[in-house]
Short mmCIF file of C-alpha atoms and ligand atoms in Angstrom, two decimals:
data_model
loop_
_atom_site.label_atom_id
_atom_site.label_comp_id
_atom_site.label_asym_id
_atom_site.label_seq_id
_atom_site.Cartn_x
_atom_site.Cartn_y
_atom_site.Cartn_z
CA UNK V 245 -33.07 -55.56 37.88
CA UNK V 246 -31.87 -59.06 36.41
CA UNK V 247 -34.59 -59.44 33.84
CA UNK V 248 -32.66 -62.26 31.74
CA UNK V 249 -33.15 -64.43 34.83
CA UNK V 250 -36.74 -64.87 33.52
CA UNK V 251 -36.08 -68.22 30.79
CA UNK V 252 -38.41 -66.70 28.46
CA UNK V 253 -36.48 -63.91 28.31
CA UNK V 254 -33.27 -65.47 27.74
CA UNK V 255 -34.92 -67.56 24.82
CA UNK V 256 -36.71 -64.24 23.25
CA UNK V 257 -33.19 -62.41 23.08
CA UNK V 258 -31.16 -66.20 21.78
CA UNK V 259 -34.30 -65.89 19.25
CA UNK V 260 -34.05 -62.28 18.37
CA UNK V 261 -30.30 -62.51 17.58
CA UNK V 262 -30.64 -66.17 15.89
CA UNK V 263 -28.06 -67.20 18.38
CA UNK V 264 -26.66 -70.49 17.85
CA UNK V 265 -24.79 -72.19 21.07
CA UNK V 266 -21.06 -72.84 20.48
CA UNK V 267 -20.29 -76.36 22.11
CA UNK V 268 -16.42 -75.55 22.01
CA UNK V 269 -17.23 -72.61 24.30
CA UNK V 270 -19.17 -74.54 26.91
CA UNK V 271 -22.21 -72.41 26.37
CA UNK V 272 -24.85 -73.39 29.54
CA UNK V 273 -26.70 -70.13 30.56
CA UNK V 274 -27.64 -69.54 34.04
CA UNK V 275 -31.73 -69.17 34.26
CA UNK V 276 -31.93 -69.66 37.83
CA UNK V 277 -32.71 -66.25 40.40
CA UNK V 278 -31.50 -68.66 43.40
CA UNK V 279 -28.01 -69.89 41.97
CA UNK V 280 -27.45 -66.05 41.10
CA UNK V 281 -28.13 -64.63 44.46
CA UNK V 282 -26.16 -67.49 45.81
CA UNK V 283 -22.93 -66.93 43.38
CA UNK V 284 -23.06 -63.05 44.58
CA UNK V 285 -23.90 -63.42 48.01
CA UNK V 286 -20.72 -66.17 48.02
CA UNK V 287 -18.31 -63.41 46.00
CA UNK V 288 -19.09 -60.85 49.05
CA UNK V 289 -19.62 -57.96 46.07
CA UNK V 290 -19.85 -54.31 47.55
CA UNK V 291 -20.21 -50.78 45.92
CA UNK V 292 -16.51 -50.07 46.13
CA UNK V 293 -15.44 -53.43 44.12
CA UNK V 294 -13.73 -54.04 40.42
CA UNK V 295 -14.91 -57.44 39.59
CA UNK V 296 -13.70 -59.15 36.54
CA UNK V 297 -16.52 -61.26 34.80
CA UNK V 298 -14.76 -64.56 32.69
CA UNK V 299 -17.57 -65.20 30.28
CA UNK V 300 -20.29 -63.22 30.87
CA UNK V 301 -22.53 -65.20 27.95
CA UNK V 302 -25.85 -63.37 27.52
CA UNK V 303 -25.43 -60.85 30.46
CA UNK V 304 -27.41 -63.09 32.89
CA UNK V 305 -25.02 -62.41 35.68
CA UNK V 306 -23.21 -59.27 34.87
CA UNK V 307 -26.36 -57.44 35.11
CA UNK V 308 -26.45 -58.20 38.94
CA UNK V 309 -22.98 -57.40 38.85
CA UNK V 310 -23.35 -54.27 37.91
CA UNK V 311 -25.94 -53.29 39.99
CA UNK V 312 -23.89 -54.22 42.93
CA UNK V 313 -19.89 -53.12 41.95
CA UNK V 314 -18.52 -49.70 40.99
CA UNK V 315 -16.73 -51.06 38.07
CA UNK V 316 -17.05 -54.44 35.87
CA UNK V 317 -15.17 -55.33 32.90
CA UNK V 318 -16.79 -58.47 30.89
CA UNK V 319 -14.55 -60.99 29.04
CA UNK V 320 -16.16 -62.99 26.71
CA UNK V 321 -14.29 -64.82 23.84
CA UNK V 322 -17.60 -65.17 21.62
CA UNK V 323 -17.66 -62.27 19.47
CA UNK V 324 -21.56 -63.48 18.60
CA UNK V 325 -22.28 -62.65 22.27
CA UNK V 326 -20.45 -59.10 21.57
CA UNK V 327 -23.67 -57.41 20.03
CA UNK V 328 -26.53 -58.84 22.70
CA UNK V 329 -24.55 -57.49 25.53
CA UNK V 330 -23.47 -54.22 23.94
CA UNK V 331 -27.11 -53.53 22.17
CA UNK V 332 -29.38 -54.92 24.14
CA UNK V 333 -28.57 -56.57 27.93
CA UNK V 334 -26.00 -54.55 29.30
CA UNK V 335 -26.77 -51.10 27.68
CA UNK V 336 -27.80 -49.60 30.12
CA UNK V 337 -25.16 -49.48 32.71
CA UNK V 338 -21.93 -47.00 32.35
CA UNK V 339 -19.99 -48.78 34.83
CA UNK V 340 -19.18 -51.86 32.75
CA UNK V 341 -16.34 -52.53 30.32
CA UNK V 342 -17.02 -55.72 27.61
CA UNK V 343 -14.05 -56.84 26.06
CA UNK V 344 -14.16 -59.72 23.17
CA UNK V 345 -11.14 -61.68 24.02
CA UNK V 346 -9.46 -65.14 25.71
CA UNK V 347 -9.15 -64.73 28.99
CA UNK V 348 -6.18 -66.87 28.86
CA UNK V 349 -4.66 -64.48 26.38
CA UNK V 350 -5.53 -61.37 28.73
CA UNK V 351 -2.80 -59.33 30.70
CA UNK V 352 -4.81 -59.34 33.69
CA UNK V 353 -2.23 -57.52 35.45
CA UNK V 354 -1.60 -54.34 33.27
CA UNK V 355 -5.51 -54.12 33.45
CA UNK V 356 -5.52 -54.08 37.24
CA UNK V 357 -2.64 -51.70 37.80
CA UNK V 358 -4.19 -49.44 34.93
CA UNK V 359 -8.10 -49.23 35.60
CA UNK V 360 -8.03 -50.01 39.52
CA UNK V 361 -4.47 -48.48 40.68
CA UNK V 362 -2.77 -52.20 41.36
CA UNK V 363 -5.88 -52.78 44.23
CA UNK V 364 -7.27 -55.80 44.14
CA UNK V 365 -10.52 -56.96 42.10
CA UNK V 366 -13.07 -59.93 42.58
CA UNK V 367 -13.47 -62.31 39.99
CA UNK V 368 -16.44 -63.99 39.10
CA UNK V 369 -17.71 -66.36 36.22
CA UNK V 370 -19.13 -69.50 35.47
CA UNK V 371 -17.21 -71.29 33.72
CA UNK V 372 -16.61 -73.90 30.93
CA UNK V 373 -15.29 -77.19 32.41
CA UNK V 374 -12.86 -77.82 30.29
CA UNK V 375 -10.60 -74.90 31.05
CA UNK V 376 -11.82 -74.34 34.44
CA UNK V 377 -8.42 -75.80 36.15
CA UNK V 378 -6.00 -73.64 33.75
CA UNK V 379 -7.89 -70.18 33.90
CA UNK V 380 -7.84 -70.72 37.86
CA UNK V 381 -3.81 -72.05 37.67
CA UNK V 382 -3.74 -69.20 35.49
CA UNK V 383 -5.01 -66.55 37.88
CA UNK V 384 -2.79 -67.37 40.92
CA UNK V 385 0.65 -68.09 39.42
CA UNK V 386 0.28 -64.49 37.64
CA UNK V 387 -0.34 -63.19 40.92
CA UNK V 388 -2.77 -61.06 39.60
CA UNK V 389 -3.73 -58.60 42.81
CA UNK V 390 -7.49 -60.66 43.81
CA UNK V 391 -9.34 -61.03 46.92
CA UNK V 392 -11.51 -63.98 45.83
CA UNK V 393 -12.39 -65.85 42.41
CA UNK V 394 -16.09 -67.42 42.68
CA UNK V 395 -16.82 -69.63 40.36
CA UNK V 396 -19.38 -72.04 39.49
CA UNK V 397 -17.47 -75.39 38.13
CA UNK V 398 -17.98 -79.55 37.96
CA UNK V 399 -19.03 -80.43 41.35
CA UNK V 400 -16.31 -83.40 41.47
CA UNK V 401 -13.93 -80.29 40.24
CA UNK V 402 -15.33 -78.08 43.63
CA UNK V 403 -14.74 -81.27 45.60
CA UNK V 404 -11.43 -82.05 44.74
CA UNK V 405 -10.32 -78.41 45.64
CA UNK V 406 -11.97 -78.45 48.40
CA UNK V 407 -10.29 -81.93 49.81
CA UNK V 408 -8.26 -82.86 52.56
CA UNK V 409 -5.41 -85.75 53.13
CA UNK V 410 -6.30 -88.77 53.49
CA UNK V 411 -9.50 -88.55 51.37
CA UNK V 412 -10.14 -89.73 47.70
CA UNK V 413 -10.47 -86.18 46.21
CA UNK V 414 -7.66 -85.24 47.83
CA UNK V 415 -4.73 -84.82 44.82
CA UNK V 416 -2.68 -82.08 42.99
CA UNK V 417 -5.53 -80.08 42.54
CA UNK V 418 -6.52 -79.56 46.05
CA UNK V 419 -3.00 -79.06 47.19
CA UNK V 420 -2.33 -76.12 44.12
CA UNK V 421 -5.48 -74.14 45.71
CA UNK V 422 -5.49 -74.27 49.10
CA UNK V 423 -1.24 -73.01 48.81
CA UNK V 424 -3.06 -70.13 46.90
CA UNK V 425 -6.04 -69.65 48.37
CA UNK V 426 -9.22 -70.47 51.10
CA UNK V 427 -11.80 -72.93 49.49
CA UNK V 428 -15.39 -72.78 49.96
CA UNK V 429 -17.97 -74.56 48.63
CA UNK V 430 -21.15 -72.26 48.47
CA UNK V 431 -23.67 -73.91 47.08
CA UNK V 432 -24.79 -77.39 44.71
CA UNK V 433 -26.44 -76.59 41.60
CA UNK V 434 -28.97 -78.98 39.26
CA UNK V 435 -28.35 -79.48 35.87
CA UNK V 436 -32.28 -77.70 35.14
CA UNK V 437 -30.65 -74.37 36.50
CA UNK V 438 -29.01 -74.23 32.66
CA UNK V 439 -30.17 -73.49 29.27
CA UNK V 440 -29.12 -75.94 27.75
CA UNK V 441 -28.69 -78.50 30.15
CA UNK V 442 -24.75 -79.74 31.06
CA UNK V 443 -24.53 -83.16 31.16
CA UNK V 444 -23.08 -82.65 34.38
CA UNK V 445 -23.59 -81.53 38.30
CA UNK V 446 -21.90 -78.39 39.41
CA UNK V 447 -20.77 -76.40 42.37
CA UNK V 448 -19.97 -72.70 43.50
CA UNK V 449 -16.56 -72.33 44.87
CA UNK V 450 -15.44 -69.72 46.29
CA UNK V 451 -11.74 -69.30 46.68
CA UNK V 452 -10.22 -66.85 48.96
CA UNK V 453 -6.74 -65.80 48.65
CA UNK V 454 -4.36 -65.97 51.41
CA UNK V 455 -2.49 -62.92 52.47
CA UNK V 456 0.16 -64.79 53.62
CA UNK V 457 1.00 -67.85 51.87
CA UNK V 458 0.23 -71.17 54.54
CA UNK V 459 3.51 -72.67 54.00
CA UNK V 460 6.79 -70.89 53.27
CA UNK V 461 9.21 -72.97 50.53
CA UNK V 462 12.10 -71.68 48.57
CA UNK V 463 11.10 -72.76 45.73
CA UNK V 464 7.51 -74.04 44.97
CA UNK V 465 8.13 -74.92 41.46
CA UNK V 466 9.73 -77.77 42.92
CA UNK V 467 7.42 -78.11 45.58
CA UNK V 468 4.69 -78.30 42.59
CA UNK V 469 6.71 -80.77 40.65
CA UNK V 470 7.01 -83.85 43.84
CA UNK V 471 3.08 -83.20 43.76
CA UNK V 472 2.59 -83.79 40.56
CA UNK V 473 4.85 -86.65 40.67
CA UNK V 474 3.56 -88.28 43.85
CA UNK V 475 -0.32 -87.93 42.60
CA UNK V 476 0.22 -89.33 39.16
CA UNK V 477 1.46 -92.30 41.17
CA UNK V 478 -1.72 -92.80 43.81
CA UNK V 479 -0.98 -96.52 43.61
CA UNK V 480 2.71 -96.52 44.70
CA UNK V 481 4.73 -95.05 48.09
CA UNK V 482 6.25 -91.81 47.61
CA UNK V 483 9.60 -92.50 47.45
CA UNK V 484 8.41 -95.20 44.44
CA UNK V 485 6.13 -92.66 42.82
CA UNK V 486 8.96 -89.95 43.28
CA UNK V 487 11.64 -92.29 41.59
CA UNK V 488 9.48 -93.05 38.72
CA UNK V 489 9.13 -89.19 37.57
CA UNK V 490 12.22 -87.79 38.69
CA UNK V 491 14.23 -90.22 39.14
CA UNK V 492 16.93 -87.97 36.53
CA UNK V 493 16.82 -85.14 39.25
CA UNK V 494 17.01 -87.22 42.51
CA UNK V 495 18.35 -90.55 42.65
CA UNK V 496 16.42 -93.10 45.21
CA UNK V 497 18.82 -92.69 48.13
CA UNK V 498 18.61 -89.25 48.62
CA UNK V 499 14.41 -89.11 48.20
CA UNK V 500 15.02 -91.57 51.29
CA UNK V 501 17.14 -89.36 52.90
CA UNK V 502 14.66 -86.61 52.64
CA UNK V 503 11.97 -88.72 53.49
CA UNK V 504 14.47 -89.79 56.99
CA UNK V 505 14.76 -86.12 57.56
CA UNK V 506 11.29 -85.24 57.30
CA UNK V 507 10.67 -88.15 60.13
CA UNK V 508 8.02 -89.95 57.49
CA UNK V 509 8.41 -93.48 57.18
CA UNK V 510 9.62 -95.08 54.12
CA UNK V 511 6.32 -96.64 53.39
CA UNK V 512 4.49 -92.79 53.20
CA UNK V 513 1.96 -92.17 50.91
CA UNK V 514 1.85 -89.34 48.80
CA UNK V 515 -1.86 -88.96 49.58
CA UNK V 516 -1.26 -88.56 53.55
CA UNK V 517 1.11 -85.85 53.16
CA UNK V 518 -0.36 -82.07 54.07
CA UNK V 519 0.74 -79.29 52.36
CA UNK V 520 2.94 -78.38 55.11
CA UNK V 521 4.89 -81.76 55.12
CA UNK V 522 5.28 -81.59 51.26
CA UNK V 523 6.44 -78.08 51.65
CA UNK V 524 9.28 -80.26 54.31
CA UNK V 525 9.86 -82.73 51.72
CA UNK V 526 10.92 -80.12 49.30
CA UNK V 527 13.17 -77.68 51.42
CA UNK V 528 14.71 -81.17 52.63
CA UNK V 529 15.33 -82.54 49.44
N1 SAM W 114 -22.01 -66.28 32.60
C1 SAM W 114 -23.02 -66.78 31.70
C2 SAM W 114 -24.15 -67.39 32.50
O1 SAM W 114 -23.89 -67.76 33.65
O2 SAM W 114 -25.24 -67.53 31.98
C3 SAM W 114 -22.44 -67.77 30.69
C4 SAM W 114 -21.78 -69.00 31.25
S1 SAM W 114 -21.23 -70.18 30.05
C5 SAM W 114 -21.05 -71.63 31.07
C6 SAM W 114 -19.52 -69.80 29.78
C7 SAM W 114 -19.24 -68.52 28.99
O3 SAM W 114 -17.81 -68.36 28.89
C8 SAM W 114 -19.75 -68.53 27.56
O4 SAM W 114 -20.39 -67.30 27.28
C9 SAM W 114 -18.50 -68.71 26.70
O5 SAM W 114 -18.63 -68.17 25.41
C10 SAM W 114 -17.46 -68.00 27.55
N2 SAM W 114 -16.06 -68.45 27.37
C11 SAM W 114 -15.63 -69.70 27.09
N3 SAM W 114 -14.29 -69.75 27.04
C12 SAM W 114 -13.85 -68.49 27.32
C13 SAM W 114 -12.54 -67.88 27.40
N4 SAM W 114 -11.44 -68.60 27.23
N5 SAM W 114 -12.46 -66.57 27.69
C14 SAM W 114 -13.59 -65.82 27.87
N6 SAM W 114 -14.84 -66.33 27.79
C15 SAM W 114 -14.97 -67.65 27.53
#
């Protein structure tokens, strides 16, 4: 099995079908046996599994993930990828859907309740770097029914998800994930495991979603939104960085008053705050 993993290969077929790489995409093909094994090892695929594939590209990694799950549906926006995978790399396995489409523009959740009774799936992709923060975002807040996304992305992406308080990674980012989910970092990978090369290091990340949410808030929207405010703000305290962006929703004498409540001191930094004392800060508010 896997036979694209070969780089020959992958050029012979990018040759055969005159394929020409579509920057806007973020077009970097896996040719590397080891990253593969590690990215399906990492997603913890089995024979009973649904696993949604977010760009499958040339079939590199779909073929391994159809060797492993019952069922795979393929999402790839490029429609000049449509023909490789239908005609040639994938057409040999029955238990794999390819759909030409945006996974952004997807109803992710009609296709789960439809094709796997509401149960939920595995996703798995590696992923362009520009939209690898909004598909992810994207995935949770639909509360799509999934047991784990793995995904390779930017290593300073992986790292920042992956972050604790009190660290320099540590922002929004990290604090949006681990509410949703358990991060993992499964493996580094070199920029010579691509054809072409990225211009940049990346990571697999493995993101686990919690059963039971690690913090309960009424409303995380706002929760969300004094993140947002007190990250885009490193530089000031949190009552300062709060002011600044909502300062039309909560005047300065009753973020203090929150802040009292809470028992931080006045001088808190957004940055030392857990998820659990934001999720204080918000019900307090
Ligand atoms: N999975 C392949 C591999 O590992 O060799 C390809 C990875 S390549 C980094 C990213 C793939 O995602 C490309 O095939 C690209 O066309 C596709 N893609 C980019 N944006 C997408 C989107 N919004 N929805 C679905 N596929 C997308």
């Amino acid at each position: 099995m896997g036979y694209l993993i070969d780089p020959k290969e992958t050029i012979e077929i990018l040759n055969k079908y005159k394929f020409v790489f579509q920057k806007r995409f973020g077009q970097n093909f896996l040719i590397d046996q080891h990253v593969l094994d590690k990215i399906i090892n990492a997603a913890e695929i089995g024979p009973d599994d649904f696993v949604v594939e977010i760009g499958p590209g040339i079939g590199t990694m779909t073929q391994f993930l159809c060797e492993k799950a019952r069922e795979v549906v393929a999402v790839e926006i490029d429609k000049n990828l449509i023909p490789i995978l239908q005609e040639d790399t994938l057409k040999a396995y029955d238990n794999l859907t390819i759909i030409n489409d945006d996974i952004l523009k997807l109803d992710l959740n009609k296709m789960v309740q439809e094709r796997n009774n509401g149960k939920k799936i595995k996703v798995v992709a590696n992923l362009p770097y520009y939209i690898t923060t909004p598909i992810i975002m994207q995935l949770f807040e639909d509360h799509i029914p999934i047991e784990n996304i793995t995904v390779m992305v930017q290593t300073e992406v992986a790292e920042r998800m992956q972050a604790g308080p009190g660290t320099k990674d540590y922002g929004a980012l990290s604090l949006a994930v681990q509410y949703y989910a358990d991060p993992y970092i499964a493996a580094y990978v070199p920029q010579n495991c691509f054809m072409p090369r990225p211009n940049v290091q990346s990571a697999v990340i493995r993101l686990k979603l919690h059963e039971d949410k690690p913090v309960k808030v009424t409303d995380d929207k706002k929760m969300f939104s004094l993140i947002r405010a007190s990250f885009n703000h490193r530089r000031k305290t949190l009552v300062n960085g709060l002011t600044a962006d909502l300062g039309n929703i909560y005047t300065k004498e009753q973020i203090l008053n929150a802040l009292k409540k809470c028992g931080f001191k006045e001088t808190v930094r957004g940055e030392e705050l857990t998820l659990e004392k934001f999720a204080e800060l918000s019900e307090a508010l």
